Amino acid sequence: MDNKRNGYFESESLKLKEYCKKKIDFLEGKNETPLTSADEMLAYTLVFNIANEKSMNYEVHLLKLYLTLLDDYLRTKVLPALNKLEGQQLLEEMWVRWEMLQKLVTTLRVIFGYLDKHYIARAKMKRLRVLGFQSFFERVFSRLHSRFVLAVLQQIEAERDKVPIKRELVSNSITLLLELEKESEKPVYREYFEDVFIQHTQEYYRRLSQIWIRQKSCSSYLKDAEDCLGFEGKIVKDYLAGNSWNRLRKCVESELLRQHQSALLNMDSGCMVMLCNNQKDDLIRLYNLYRHIEFALGPIVKIFKDHLCSEGAKVLGDPSSTARDSSNITISNADDDSGKLPLGTSSSSSVLNVGFTASVIRLLNLHDRAISFVENCFNHDKAFRDAVKETFEAYCNRSLGSIGSGTDLLACYNDDLLRQGRKSGHCDESIKIKLDKVSQLLTYLNDKDVFAELYRKLLSRRLLDQRKWNEELEKSFLRRLKDQCGTQSVSKMEGMMRDLEREREQEQKFKEWLLRSGHYQRRERRGGVGGRDDRFQKMDIEEEEREKEKEKENVTPSSSSMSSSSSYTSHANNATSSTNGLNTLRDMYEHWPFFQSTVDLVEMVMAKTDPDVSRYYERTLTDQALWGLGENLRKGQKLTHETLLYVIRKNTLLESAAGGSASPHLDEKLRLRAPYVAPLNVLQALCIRALRDYKTKGICAEYRPQNEEVLGLISRDPSEESVEIATKHPFLAATDDCLLITIKGVAAGMQNTG
């Protein structure tokens, strides 16, 4: 029975072998008649019948038959054809055999499809197609892979050396590896090719870089390195798997760039020379090559920073020599009211232009150049931006000895630019560009508030000294300053400009009011054209003459001139000297808000005056011969008081029209404050007289406190002279302390008027 079954399987398997032999002969070229679809269906039916034979389970035998057919083909046909070949011939024949194997496996999978669909699925075994390619891997590739991979690497190296090769052959060979890995489920590409390829590439570029570093300049080396990376990228794109690029790029970058970075950057044609010569293309190439390498940008950033420092030193020079050469320049402190003009005003702009304008311009140009490098060459990289920030913070905040600091120079240079805009009378585009550059440097200042204060003083002088000012430029820079320093820092300056605008508007309204109210009658010129009153024209002529005198004498106008127009001053003086002058002042107070606010301030000051206190100081501290002067001053104060009440139509100061207080809080403060401030005035006068008596007459009251705690309090000044005086004359020390206390007390009591 078993013999009969074996005979059945052998006879049927011979038929299957005949179908397979026909397919193999056709693939080998020995038979021109291919295996038709009908033949494949007959073979499939044969396998179906054998597998469904109920007398015995033939499925295992069919699987063995499938593997035997493939093994025999690989052992007798494929392996002998490849064993004797090398290099390019091996690659060509291997690809041919691979294509033949794929067709054979596809045909066998159709024939044994029933087995693959049922038996293999039930047994949870690998599919017949996978088993077929695994057979190729074990029987052929595992024996020839060294020679095969070496042949592929030789072809790639020849292409690197610009030797013509059959690129399709290399592509087919690597495709074979990738497909074999996919079909056989074996790590063919990674373990048998990629690792060897990376090692071979590393050795190749190591040899090449050692030759280049001795023969090429930095620029040429970087260009060739960039070409090599581009070539390797093309190799990956044309031949290799996409995930091979990261390993390959790191390998090439390590051998060509990282290993020789120090030598490249420090060449005679290295990074510093590129920066000095403005070789932007080379710098872009340098950055792009090294940005992917970890920690490789650090040395380049350091060279970039050193370059900026060296160029900055050329711009500003030696700080000590700068101070010696510029000892004739004075920069006033923002809080100093001594009358010195800061750099950039009319009296010192020429000195600034001679000594420092060129340096400031070069510093601005250097900053532009640095920003251009960062934006155009270094792709806005944060490390390079930080290098620019640190360098220019050092230079902009650098002390220049007696000159001040970079803050002072920037403020003065900015003032010169704005004055140039005033002279031109229009917003010059070149000046706006320069102001933009100055505003960029403001970000590096540590003392932005100092710059804002200097700018405020210079702005006030520009507004006061000149009849014209470039409003567009001033407002444009104020917006930039607000961005840098904040709204609070520029609020006063914006208020100054608004006040000046209001002053112009009020002056114009006042002139129009004068014409409408009939104070200056208009006369008609010949021909019916209306003309201005002669007195009004005379007022403008006098104003122009005063402006010219100020420019000749270089006199800085007081701050009050910013708050009142010249026409108002001239007319007010005339009004008070005429019969109807007081009525004119009343009319001005009622209809001109600007004049009204000024008179209200005078009212507040007059409310705080005390003739009795003045008289006591006079009687206590001055000679009798001078008392007449005080009486005259008090008569003037009384006349001013009465005139003020008449103009504002009040019975008492700080009184509203209805009889109530116009400023109830201030009125109450003054009444509550008076009983405390008056004794301080008396005590202050007595202390001054006691100290004068000691200095002029040597008279000192006897005062000997026995309490050591009291002696310690009146000798707190650590100076030897103070301790000696406190010991010998405790009265003088106590009087001196008392005087200081009264000064502070009276000032606190008077507040803004003190």
JSON list of N, CA and C in Angstrom, two decimals, residues 432-475:
[
{"chain": "A", "resi": 432, "resn": "LYS", "atom": "N", "xyz": [17.31, 109.70, 7.90]},
{"chain": "A", "resi": 432, "resn": "LYS", "atom": "CA", "xyz": [16.46, 108.67, 8.52]},
{"chain": "A", "resi": 432, "resn": "LYS", "atom": "C", "xyz": [17.19, 107.35, 8.62]},
{"chain": "A", "resi": 433, "resn": "ILE", "atom": "N", "xyz": [17.96, 107.01, 7.59]},
{"chain": "A", "resi": 433, "resn": "ILE", "atom": "CA", "xyz": [18.73, 105.76, 7.63]},
{"chain": "A", "resi": 433, "resn": "ILE", "atom": "C", "xyz": [19.76, 105.81, 8.74]},
{"chain": "A", "resi": 434, "resn": "LYS", "atom": "N", "xyz": [20.44, 106.94, 8.89]},
{"chain": "A", "resi": 434, "resn": "LYS", "atom": "CA", "xyz": [21.44, 107.07, 9.95]},
{"chain": "A", "resi": 434, "resn": "LYS", "atom": "C", "xyz": [20.79, 107.00, 11.32]},
{"chain": "A", "resi": 435, "resn": "LEU", "atom": "N", "xyz": [19.62, 107.61, 11.47]},
{"chain": "A", "resi": 435, "resn": "LEU", "atom": "CA", "xyz": [18.92, 107.53, 12.76]},
{"chain": "A", "resi": 435, "resn": "LEU", "atom": "C", "xyz": [18.49, 106.10, 13.06]},
{"chain": "A", "resi": 436, "resn": "ASP", "atom": "N", "xyz": [18.12, 105.36, 12.04]},
{"chain": "A", "resi": 436, "resn": "ASP", "atom": "CA", "xyz": [17.79, 103.94, 12.23]},
{"chain": "A", "resi": 436, "resn": "ASP", "atom": "C", "xyz": [19.01, 103.18, 12.77]},
{"chain": "A", "resi": 437, "resn": "LYS", "atom": "N", "xyz": [20.17, 103.50, 12.23]},
{"chain": "A", "resi": 437, "resn": "LYS", "atom": "CA", "xyz": [21.39, 102.83, 12.69]},
{"chain": "A", "resi": 437, "resn": "LYS", "atom": "C", "xyz": [21.68, 103.17, 14.15]},
{"chain": "A", "resi": 438, "resn": "VAL", "atom": "N", "xyz": [21.48, 104.44, 14.51]},
{"chain": "A", "resi": 438, "resn": "VAL", "atom": "CA", "xyz": [21.70, 104.84, 15.91]},
{"chain": "A", "resi": 438, "resn": "VAL", "atom": "C", "xyz": [20.73, 104.10, 16.82]},
{"chain": "A", "resi": 439, "resn": "SER", "atom": "N", "xyz": [19.47, 103.99, 16.41]},
{"chain": "A", "resi": 439, "resn": "SER", "atom": "CA", "xyz": [18.48, 103.31, 17.25]},
{"chain": "A", "resi": 439, "resn": "SER", "atom": "C", "xyz": [18.82, 101.83, 17.42]},
{"chain": "A", "resi": 440, "resn": "GLN", "atom": "N", "xyz": [19.47, 101.23, 16.43]},
{"chain": "A", "resi": 440, "resn": "GLN", "atom": "CA", "xyz": [19.90, 99.84, 16.57]},
{"chain": "A", "resi": 440, "resn": "GLN", "atom": "C", "xyz": [20.96, 99.70, 17.66]},
{"chain": "A", "resi": 441, "resn": "LEU", "atom": "N", "xyz": [21.86, 100.68, 17.75]},
{"chain": "A", "resi": 441, "resn": "LEU", "atom": "CA", "xyz": [22.90, 100.61, 18.79]},
{"chain": "A", "resi": 441, "resn": "LEU", "atom": "C", "xyz": [22.34, 100.85, 20.18]},
{"chain": "A", "resi": 442, "resn": "LEU", "atom": "N", "xyz": [21.17, 101.47, 20.27]},
{"chain": "A", "resi": 442, "resn": "LEU", "atom": "CA", "xyz": [20.58, 101.71, 21.59]},
{"chain": "A", "resi": 442, "resn": "LEU", "atom": "C", "xyz": [20.31, 100.41, 22.33]},
{"chain": "A", "resi": 443, "resn": "THR", "atom": "N", "xyz": [20.06, 99.33, 21.59]},
{"chain": "A", "resi": 443, "resn": "THR", "atom": "CA", "xyz": [19.76, 98.05, 22.25]},
{"chain": "A", "resi": 443, "resn": "THR", "atom": "C", "xyz": [20.94, 97.55, 23.07]},
{"chain": "A", "resi": 444, "resn": "TYR", "atom": "N", "xyz": [22.15, 98.04, 22.77]},
{"chain": "A", "resi": 444, "resn": "TYR", "atom": "CA", "xyz": [23.34, 97.55, 23.47]},
{"chain": "A", "resi": 444, "resn": "TYR", "atom": "C", "xyz": [23.70, 98.41, 24.67]},
{"chain": "A", "resi": 445, "resn": "LEU", "atom": "N", "xyz": [23.03, 99.53, 24.88]},
{"chain": "A", "resi": 445, "resn": "LEU", "atom": "CA", "xyz": [23.37, 100.43, 25.99]},
{"chain": "A", "resi": 445, "resn": "LEU", "atom": "C", "xyz": [22.86, 99.86, 27.31]},
{"chain": "A", "resi": 446, "resn": "ASN", "atom": "N", "xyz": [23.72, 99.87, 28.31]},
{"chain": "A", "resi": 446, "resn": "ASN", "atom": "CA", "xyz": [23.29, 99.51, 29.65]},
{"chain": "A", "resi": 446, "resn": "ASN", "atom": "C", "xyz": [22.53, 100.65, 30.31]},
{"chain": "A", "resi": 447, "resn": "ASP", "atom": "N", "xyz": [22.92, 101.89, 29.96]},
{"chain": "A", "resi": 447, "resn": "ASP", "atom": "CA", "xyz": [22.30, 103.08, 30.57]},
{"chain": "A", "resi": 447, "resn": "ASP", "atom": "C", "xyz": [21.37, 103.74, 29.56]},
{"chain": "A", "resi": 448, "resn": "LYS", "atom": "N", "xyz": [20.33, 103.04, 29.21]},
{"chain": "A", "resi": 448, "resn": "LYS", "atom": "CA", "xyz": [19.36, 103.62, 28.27]},
{"chain": "A", "resi": 448, "resn": "LYS", "atom": "C", "xyz": [18.68, 104.85, 28.88]},
{"chain": "A", "resi": 449, "resn": "ASP", "atom": "N", "xyz": [18.49, 104.83, 30.20]},
{"chain": "A", "resi": 449, "resn": "ASP", "atom": "CA", "xyz": [17.87, 105.99, 30.84]},
{"chain": "A", "resi": 449, "resn": "ASP", "atom": "C", "xyz": [18.77, 107.21, 30.76]},
{"chain": "A", "resi": 450, "resn": "VAL", "atom": "N", "xyz": [20.10, 107.00, 30.81]},
{"chain": "A", "resi": 450, "resn": "VAL", "atom": "CA", "xyz": [21.04, 108.12, 30.67]},
{"chain": "A", "resi": 450, "resn": "VAL", "atom": "C", "xyz": [20.94, 108.70, 29.26]},
{"chain": "A", "resi": 451, "resn": "PHE", "atom": "N", "xyz": [20.88, 107.81, 28.26]},
{"chain": "A", "resi": 451, "resn": "PHE", "atom": "CA", "xyz": [20.73, 108.29, 26.89]},
{"chain": "A", "resi": 451, "resn": "PHE", "atom": "C", "xyz": [19.43, 109.07, 26.74]},
{"chain": "A", "resi": 452, "resn": "ALA", "atom": "N", "xyz": [18.34, 108.55, 27.33]},
{"chain": "A", "resi": 452, "resn": "ALA", "atom": "CA", "xyz": [17.06, 109.23, 27.22]},
{"chain": "A", "resi": 452, "resn": "ALA", "atom": "C", "xyz": [17.11, 110.61, 27.86]},
{"chain": "A", "resi": 453, "resn": "GLU", "atom": "N", "xyz": [17.82, 110.73, 28.99]},
{"chain": "A", "resi": 453, "resn": "GLU", "atom": "CA", "xyz": [17.92, 112.03, 29.65]},
{"chain": "A", "resi": 453, "resn": "GLU", "atom": "C", "xyz": [18.76, 113.00, 28.84]},
{"chain": "A", "resi": 454, "resn": "LEU", "atom": "N", "xyz": [19.87, 112.50, 28.27]},
{"chain": "A", "resi": 454, "resn": "LEU", "atom": "CA", "xyz": [20.68, 113.35, 27.40]},
{"chain": "A", "resi": 454, "resn": "LEU", "atom": "C", "xyz": [19.87, 113.79, 26.18]},
{"chain": "A", "resi": 455, "resn": "TYR", "atom": "N", "xyz": [19.14, 112.87, 25.62]},
{"chain": "A", "resi": 455, "resn": "TYR", "atom": "CA", "xyz": [18.33, 113.20, 24.46]},
{"chain": "A", "resi": 455, "resn": "TYR", "atom": "C", "xyz": [17.28, 114.25, 24.83]},
{"chain": "A", "resi": 456, "resn": "ARG", "atom": "N", "xyz": [16.72, 114.15, 26.03]},
{"chain": "A", "resi": 456, "resn": "ARG", "atom": "CA", "xyz": [15.72, 115.12, 26.47]},
{"chain": "A", "resi": 456, "resn": "ARG", "atom": "C", "xyz": [16.32, 116.52, 26.54]},
{"chain": "A", "resi": 457, "resn": "LYS", "atom": "N", "xyz": [17.53, 116.64, 27.14]},
{"chain": "A", "resi": 457, "resn": "LYS", "atom": "CA", "xyz": [18.16, 117.95, 27.24]},
{"chain": "A", "resi": 457, "resn": "LYS", "atom": "C", "xyz": [18.47, 118.51, 25.87]},
{"chain": "A", "resi": 458, "resn": "LEU", "atom": "N", "xyz": [19.02, 117.66, 25.01]},
{"chain": "A", "resi": 458, "resn": "LEU", "atom": "CA", "xyz": [19.37, 118.13, 23.67]},
{"chain": "A", "resi": 458, "resn": "LEU", "atom": "C", "xyz": [18.12, 118.48, 22.87]},
{"chain": "A", "resi": 459, "resn": "LEU", "atom": "N", "xyz": [17.05, 117.72, 23.06]},
{"chain": "A", "resi": 459, "resn": "LEU", "atom": "CA", "xyz": [15.79, 118.02, 22.38]},
{"chain": "A", "resi": 459, "resn": "LEU", "atom": "C", "xyz": [15.26, 119.38, 22.82]},
{"chain": "A", "resi": 460, "resn": "SER", "atom": "N", "xyz": [15.31, 119.63, 24.13]},
{"chain": "A", "resi": 460, "resn": "SER", "atom": "CA", "xyz": [14.80, 120.92, 24.62]},
{"chain": "A", "resi": 460, "resn": "SER", "atom": "C", "xyz": [15.59, 122.07, 24.02]},
{"chain": "A", "resi": 461, "resn": "ARG", "atom": "N", "xyz": [16.91, 121.90, 23.88]},
{"chain": "A", "resi": 461, "resn": "ARG", "atom": "CA", "xyz": [17.72, 122.97, 23.30]},
{"chain": "A", "resi": 461, "resn": "ARG", "atom": "C", "xyz": [17.45, 123.12, 21.81]},
{"chain": "A", "resi": 462, "resn": "ARG", "atom": "N", "xyz": [17.19, 122.02, 21.14]},
{"chain": "A", "resi": 462, "resn": "ARG", "atom": "CA", "xyz": [16.84, 122.14, 19.72]},
{"chain": "A", "resi": 462, "resn": "ARG", "atom": "C", "xyz": [15.52, 122.89, 19.56]},
{"chain": "A", "resi": 463, "resn": "LEU", "atom": "N", "xyz": [14.58, 122.59, 20.44]},
{"chain": "A", "resi": 463, "resn": "LEU", "atom": "CA", "xyz": [13.28, 123.24, 20.33]},
{"chain": "A", "resi": 463, "resn": "LEU", "atom": "C", "xyz": [13.34, 124.71, 20.73]},
{"chain": "A", "resi": 464, "resn": "LEU", "atom": "N", "xyz": [14.21, 125.04, 21.70]},
{"chain": "A", "resi": 464, "resn": "LEU", "atom": "CA", "xyz": [14.29, 126.42, 22.18]},
{"chain": "A", "resi": 464, "resn": "LEU", "atom": "C", "xyz": [15.19, 127.29, 21.32]},
{"chain": "A", "resi": 465, "resn": "ASP", "atom": "N", "xyz": [16.30, 126.74, 20.85]},
{"chain": "A", "resi": 465, "resn": "ASP", "atom": "CA", "xyz": [17.29, 127.54, 20.13]},
{"chain": "A", "resi": 465, "resn": "ASP", "atom": "C", "xyz": [16.89, 127.86, 18.71]},
{"chain": "A", "resi": 466, "resn": "GLN", "atom": "N", "xyz": [16.04, 127.06, 18.14]},
{"chain": "A", "resi": 466, "resn": "GLN", "atom": "CA", "xyz": [15.76, 127.20, 16.71]},
{"chain": "A", "resi": 466, "resn": "GLN", "atom": "C", "xyz": [14.29, 127.53, 16.48]},
{"chain": "A", "resi": 467, "resn": "ARG", "atom": "N", "xyz": [14.06, 128.38, 15.49]},
{"chain": "A", "resi": 467, "resn": "ARG", "atom": "CA", "xyz": [12.68, 128.70, 15.14]},
{"chain": "A", "resi": 467, "resn": "ARG", "atom": "C", "xyz": [12.06, 127.58, 14.33]},
{"chain": "A", "resi": 468, "resn": "LYS", "atom": "N", "xyz": [12.88, 126.78, 13.65]},
{"chain": "A", "resi": 468, "resn": "LYS", "atom": "CA", "xyz": [12.39, 125.66, 12.87]},
{"chain": "A", "resi": 468, "resn": "LYS", "atom": "C", "xyz": [12.93, 124.37, 13.47]},
{"chain": "A", "resi": 469, "resn": "TRP", "atom": "N", "xyz": [12.16, 123.33, 13.39]},
{"chain": "A", "resi": 469, "resn": "TRP", "atom": "CA", "xyz": [12.63, 122.00, 13.81]},
{"chain": "A", "resi": 469, "resn": "TRP", "atom": "C", "xyz": [11.89, 120.98, 12.96]},
{"chain": "A", "resi": 470, "resn": "ASN", "atom": "N", "xyz": [12.59, 119.91, 12.64]},
{"chain": "A", "resi": 470, "resn": "ASN", "atom": "CA", "xyz": [12.05, 118.89, 11.75]},
{"chain": "A", "resi": 470, "resn": "ASN", "atom": "C", "xyz": [11.15, 117.96, 12.56]},
{"chain": "A", "resi": 471, "resn": "GLU", "atom": "N", "xyz": [9.87, 118.25, 12.54]},
{"chain": "A", "resi": 471, "resn": "GLU", "atom": "CA", "xyz": [8.92, 117.51, 13.36]},
{"chain": "A", "resi": 471, "resn": "GLU", "atom": "C", "xyz": [8.87, 116.03, 12.99]},
{"chain": "A", "resi": 472, "resn": "GLU", "atom": "N", "xyz": [8.94, 115.74, 11.71]},
{"chain": "A", "resi": 472, "resn": "GLU", "atom": "CA", "xyz": [8.85, 114.34, 11.27]},
{"chain": "A", "resi": 472, "resn": "GLU", "atom": "C", "xyz": [10.01, 113.52, 11.78]},
{"chain": "A", "resi": 473, "resn": "LEU", "atom": "N", "xyz": [11.23, 114.07, 11.68]},
{"chain": "A", "resi": 473, "resn": "LEU", "atom": "CA", "xyz": [12.40, 113.34, 12.17]},
{"chain": "A", "resi": 473, "resn": "LEU", "atom": "C", "xyz": [12.35, 113.15, 13.67]},
{"chain": "A", "resi": 474, "resn": "GLU", "atom": "N", "xyz": [11.98, 114.21, 14.40]},
{"chain": "A", "resi": 474, "resn": "GLU", "atom": "CA", "xyz": [11.93, 114.11, 15.86]},
{"chain": "A", "resi": 474, "resn": "GLU", "atom": "C", "xyz": [10.92, 113.05, 16.31]},
{"chain": "A", "resi": 475, "resn": "LYS", "atom": "N", "xyz": [9.75, 113.06, 15.72]},
{"chain": "A", "resi": 475, "resn": "LYS", "atom": "CA", "xyz": [8.73, 112.09, 16.11]},
{"chain": "A", "resi": 475, "resn": "LYS", "atom": "C", "xyz": [9.13, 110.68, 15.70]}
]
